[in-house]
PDB file of C-alpha atoms in Angstrom:
ATOM      1  CA  MET A1094       5.291  -0.811  22.990  1.00 86.00           C
ATOM      2  CA  LEU A1095       2.370  -1.860  20.758  1.00 85.00           C
ATOM      3  CA  LYS A1096       0.835  -3.904  23.594  1.00 87.00           C
ATOM      4  CA  THR A1097       1.070  -0.862  25.878  1.00 91.00           C
ATOM      5  CA  PHE A1098      -0.646   1.214  23.188  1.00 87.00           C
ATOM      6  CA  GLU A1099      -3.451  -1.339  22.898  1.00 88.00           C
ATOM      7  CA  GLU A1100      -3.984  -1.429  26.663  1.00 89.00           C
ATOM      8  CA  ALA A1101      -3.884   2.350  27.032  1.00 90.00           C
ATOM      9  CA  SER A1102      -6.109   3.180  24.058  1.00 88.00           C
ATOM     10  CA  GLY A1103      -8.457   0.204  24.069  1.00 88.00           C
ATOM     11  CA  GLN A1104      -7.744  -0.218  20.351  1.00 88.00           C
ATOM     12  CA  LYS A1105      -6.437  -3.447  18.860  1.00 89.00           C
ATOM     13  CA  ILE A1106      -3.872  -3.697  16.103  1.00 87.00           C
ATOM     14  CA  ASP A1107      -4.951  -5.923  13.234  1.00 87.00           C
ATOM     15  CA  HIS A1108      -1.756  -7.790  12.384  1.00 84.00           C
ATOM     16  CA  GLN A1109      -3.231  -9.092   9.121  1.00 83.00           C
ATOM     17  CA  LYS A1110      -3.881  -5.558   7.848  1.00 83.00           C
ATOM     18  CA  SER A1111      -0.653  -4.070   9.172  1.00 85.00           C
ATOM     19  CA  SER A1112       2.711  -3.982   7.465  1.00 87.00           C
ATOM     20  CA  VAL A1113       6.089  -2.408   8.070  1.00 88.00           C
ATOM     21  CA  PHE A1114       8.094  -0.423   5.552  1.00 83.00           C
ATOM     22  CA  PHE A1115      11.882  -0.456   5.817  1.00 86.00           C
ATOM     23  CA  SER A1116      14.584   1.872   4.613  1.00 84.00           C
ATOM     24  CA  ARG A1117      16.928   0.331   2.058  1.00 84.00           C
ATOM     25  CA  ASN A1118      19.641   0.605   4.735  1.00 92.00           C
ATOM     26  CA  VAL A1119      18.081  -2.185   6.838  1.00 93.00           C
ATOM     27  CA  SER A1120      19.600  -5.634   6.321  1.00 95.00           C
ATOM     28  CA  ASN A1121      17.377  -8.567   5.328  1.00 94.00           C
ATOM     29  CA  PRO A1122      18.051 -10.552   8.547  1.00 96.00           C
ATOM     30  CA  CYS A1123      17.092  -7.490  10.609  1.00 96.00           C
ATOM     31  CA  LYS A1124      13.900  -7.007   8.541  1.00 94.00           C
ATOM     32  CA  GLN A1125      12.920 -10.641   9.065  1.00 95.00           C
ATOM     33  CA  GLU A1126      13.511 -10.444  12.800  1.00 95.00           C
ATOM     34  CA  ILE A1127      11.438  -7.264  13.161  1.00 93.00           C
ATOM     35  CA  CYS A1128       8.586  -8.735  11.098  1.00 92.00           C
ATOM     36  CA  GLU A1129       8.591 -11.892  13.249  1.00 93.00           C
ATOM     37  CA  VAL A1130       8.546  -9.951  16.515  1.00 91.00           C
ATOM     38  CA  LEU A1131       5.780  -7.571  15.373  1.00 89.00           C
ATOM     39  CA  ARG A1132       3.888 -10.286  13.481  1.00 88.00           C
ATOM     40  CA  PHE A1133       3.626  -7.906  10.503  1.00 90.00           C
ATOM     41  CA  GLU A1134       4.339  -8.512   6.848  1.00 89.00           C
ATOM     42  CA  GLU A1135       6.947  -6.394   5.118  1.00 90.00           C
ATOM     43  CA  ALA A1136       5.271  -3.721   2.959  1.00 86.00           C
ATOM     44  CA  ASP A1137       5.872  -4.352  -0.719  1.00 81.00           C
ATOM     45  CA  GLU A1138       6.623  -1.837  -3.477  1.00 75.00           C
ATOM     46  CA  GLY A1139       2.947  -1.438  -4.411  1.00 73.00           C
ATOM     47  CA  SER A1140       1.644  -0.799  -0.892  1.00 78.00           C
ATOM     48  CA  HIS A1141      -0.012   2.429   0.184  1.00 74.00           C
ATOM     49  CA  TYR A1142      -0.032   4.525   3.349  1.00 71.00           C
ATOM     50  CA  LEU A1143      -2.806   7.091   3.849  1.00 67.00           C
ATOM     51  CA  GLY A1144      -3.771   6.610   0.220  1.00 69.00           C
ATOM     52  CA  LEU A1145      -0.313   7.408  -1.147  1.00 68.00           C
ATOM     53  CA  PRO A1146       2.136   4.870  -2.523  1.00 70.00           C
ATOM     54  CA  ASN A1147       5.028   4.071  -0.189  1.00 65.00           C
ATOM     55  CA  PHE A1148       7.662   4.568  -2.860  1.00 62.00           C
ATOM     56  CA  ILE A1149       7.179   8.346  -2.806  1.00 57.00           C
ATOM     57  CA  GLY A1150       9.179   8.897   0.370  1.00 54.00           C
ATOM     58  CA  ARG A1151      10.216  12.490   0.927  1.00 59.00           C
ATOM     59  CA  LYS A1152      10.130  13.614  -2.694  1.00 61.00           C
ATOM     60  CA  LYS A1153       7.419  16.277  -2.795  1.00 62.00           C
ATOM     61  CA  SER A1154       7.526  16.478  -6.588  1.00 66.00           C
ATOM     62  CA  ALA A1155       6.760  12.743  -6.865  1.00 63.00           C
ATOM     63  CA  MET A1156       3.900  13.054  -4.397  1.00 64.00           C
ATOM     64  CA  SER A1157       2.396  16.084  -6.144  1.00 70.00           C
ATOM     65  CA  GLY A1158       2.717  14.284  -9.487  1.00 72.00           C
ATOM     66  CA  TYR A1159       0.865  11.279  -8.093  1.00 72.00           C
ATOM     67  CA  LEU A1160      -1.900  13.477  -6.665  1.00 73.00           C
ATOM     68  CA  LYS A1161      -2.193  15.469  -9.895  1.00 75.00           C
ATOM     69  CA  GLU A1162      -2.611  12.222 -11.817  1.00 77.00           C
ATOM     70  CA  LYS A1163      -5.351  11.045  -9.436  1.00 76.00           C
ATOM     71  CA  VAL A1164      -7.211  14.365  -9.791  1.00 74.00           C
ATOM     72  CA  ARG A1165      -6.752  14.285 -13.579  1.00 73.00           C
ATOM     73  CA  ASP A1166      -8.249  10.778 -13.691  1.00 75.00           C
ATOM     74  CA  SER A1167     -11.217  11.951 -11.637  1.00 72.00           C
ATOM     75  CA  VAL A1168     -11.752  15.000 -13.825  1.00 67.00           C
ATOM     76  CA  GLN A1169     -11.734  12.902 -16.999  1.00 67.00           C
ATOM     77  CA  ASN A1170     -14.633  10.872 -15.592  1.00 68.00           C
ATOM     78  CA  TRP A1171     -16.886  13.920 -15.390  1.00 63.00           C
ATOM     79  CA  ASP A1172     -18.444  13.138 -18.803  1.00 57.00           C
ATOM     80  CA  GLY A1173     -17.080  16.208 -20.513  1.00 55.00           C
ATOM     81  CA  LYS A1174     -18.648  18.671 -18.063  1.00 59.00           C
ATOM     82  CA  MET A1175     -16.751  21.912 -18.019  1.00 56.00           C
ATOM     83  CA  LEU A1176     -16.218  23.057 -14.460  1.00 59.00           C
ATOM     84  CA  SER A1177     -14.735  26.341 -13.424  1.00 61.00           C
ATOM     85  CA  LYS A1178     -11.820  26.379 -10.995  1.00 60.00           C
ATOM     86  CA  GLY A1179     -14.215  27.460  -8.216  1.00 64.00           C
ATOM     87  CA  GLU A1180     -16.631  24.620  -8.948  1.00 69.00           C
ATOM     88  CA  MET A1181     -13.824  22.051  -8.925  1.00 66.00           C
ATOM     89  CA  CYS A1182     -12.473  23.369  -5.605  1.00 73.00           C
ATOM     90  CA  GLY A1183     -16.005  23.332  -4.215  1.00 75.00           C
ATOM     91  CA  ASP A1184     -16.449  19.715  -5.298  1.00 74.00           C
ATOM     92  CA  MET A1185     -13.149  18.733  -3.701  1.00 74.00           C
ATOM     93  CA  GLU A1186     -14.123  20.546  -0.500  1.00 75.00           C
ATOM     94  CA  LYS A1187     -17.432  18.655  -0.426  1.00 75.00           C
ATOM     95  CA  MET A1188     -15.568  15.348  -0.743  1.00 74.00           C
ATOM     96  CA  MET A1189     -13.310  16.284   2.183  1.00 72.00           C
ATOM     97  CA  CYS A1190     -16.326  17.306   4.279  1.00 70.00           C
ATOM     98  CA  LYS A1191     -18.051  13.995   3.588  1.00 71.00           C
ATOM     99  CA  PHE A1192     -14.912  12.101   4.568  1.00 70.00           C
ATOM    100  CA  TRP A1193     -14.480  13.877   7.904  1.00 69.00           C
ATOM    101  CA  TRP A1194     -18.179  13.836   8.796  1.00 67.00           C
ATOM    102  CA  ARG A1195     -18.724  10.186   7.924  1.00 65.00           C
ATOM    103  CA  SER A1196     -19.689   8.348  11.098  1.00 56.00           C
ATOM    104  CA  SER A1197     -20.218   4.822   9.798  1.00 56.00           C
ATOM    105  CA  THR A1198     -19.684   2.643   6.766  1.00 57.00           C
ATOM    106  CA  LYS A1199     -23.332   3.006   5.758  1.00 59.00           C
ATOM    107  CA  LYS A1200     -23.907   5.413   2.908  1.00 60.00           C
ATOM    108  CA  ASP A1201     -25.664   8.719   3.547  1.00 59.00           C
ATOM    109  CA  ARG A1202     -25.240   8.397   7.326  1.00 62.00           C
ATOM    110  CA  SER A1203     -23.213  11.141   8.890  1.00 63.00           C
ATOM    111  CA  ILE A1204     -23.252  13.497  11.826  1.00 64.00           C
ATOM    112  CA  HIS A1205     -21.958  17.023  11.385  1.00 66.00           C
ATOM    113  CA  TRP A1206     -20.254  17.583  14.727  1.00 67.00           C
ATOM    114  CA  MET A1207     -18.697  20.838  13.577  1.00 73.00           C
ATOM    115  CA  SER A1208     -19.248  23.127  10.591  1.00 79.00           C
ATOM    116  CA  TRP A1209     -16.664  23.072   7.816  1.00 77.00           C
ATOM    117  CA  GLU A1210     -16.019  26.778   8.419  1.00 83.00           C
ATOM    118  CA  ARG A1211     -15.178  26.062  12.065  1.00 83.00           C
ATOM    119  CA  MET A1212     -13.011  23.055  11.117  1.00 80.00           C
ATOM    120  CA  CYS A1213     -10.966  25.405   8.917  1.00 84.00           C
ATOM    121  CA  GLN A1214     -10.300  27.854  11.734  1.00 88.00           C
ATOM    122  CA  PRO A1215      -6.936  27.706  13.501  1.00 90.00           C
ATOM    123  CA  LYS A1216      -6.664  25.366  16.481  1.00 87.00           C
ATOM    124  CA  SER A1217      -5.913  28.340  18.727  1.00 91.00           C
ATOM    125  CA  VAL A1218      -9.503  29.573  18.272  1.00 90.00           C
ATOM    126  CA  GLY A1219     -11.233  26.205  18.572  1.00 86.00           C
ATOM    127  CA  GLY A1220     -11.001  24.931  14.992  1.00 84.00           C
ATOM    128  CA  LEU A1221      -9.092  21.941  13.656  1.00 82.00           C
ATOM    129  CA  GLY A1222      -6.688  23.872  11.447  1.00 83.00           C
ATOM    130  CA  PHE A1223      -7.959  22.413   8.150  1.00 78.00           C
ATOM    131  CA  ARG A1224      -7.383  24.431   4.992  1.00 74.00           C
ATOM    132  CA  HIS A1225     -10.057  25.471   2.531  1.00 68.00           C
TER     133      HIS A1225
END
């Protein structure tokens, strides 16, 4: 299946950067066999997926607690500046814009293919469905 994906998309899977996360219901022999076939390592307890720790699972309260802690850490590094709620949301929106518009790993190099306002419009009207 992964080989078919690679051939169809033209993208290659980096087996050294990839890992697989198993439910606790999967037996150790089965885990080992899957890892050998895929040539992936088993994800450990401290691994992350999309910036979030794997241990969170489906617990929304754990995920929101983790995100709140990350935001709190960022806010504490603002050298005592007092920001209003609007300013903080604006700063977070700017960070999201920079992430989506980034076109290379070089700093300060980006192409704005679409305005943030348009990205936040529903998909049905040509936007990407992002939220402000």
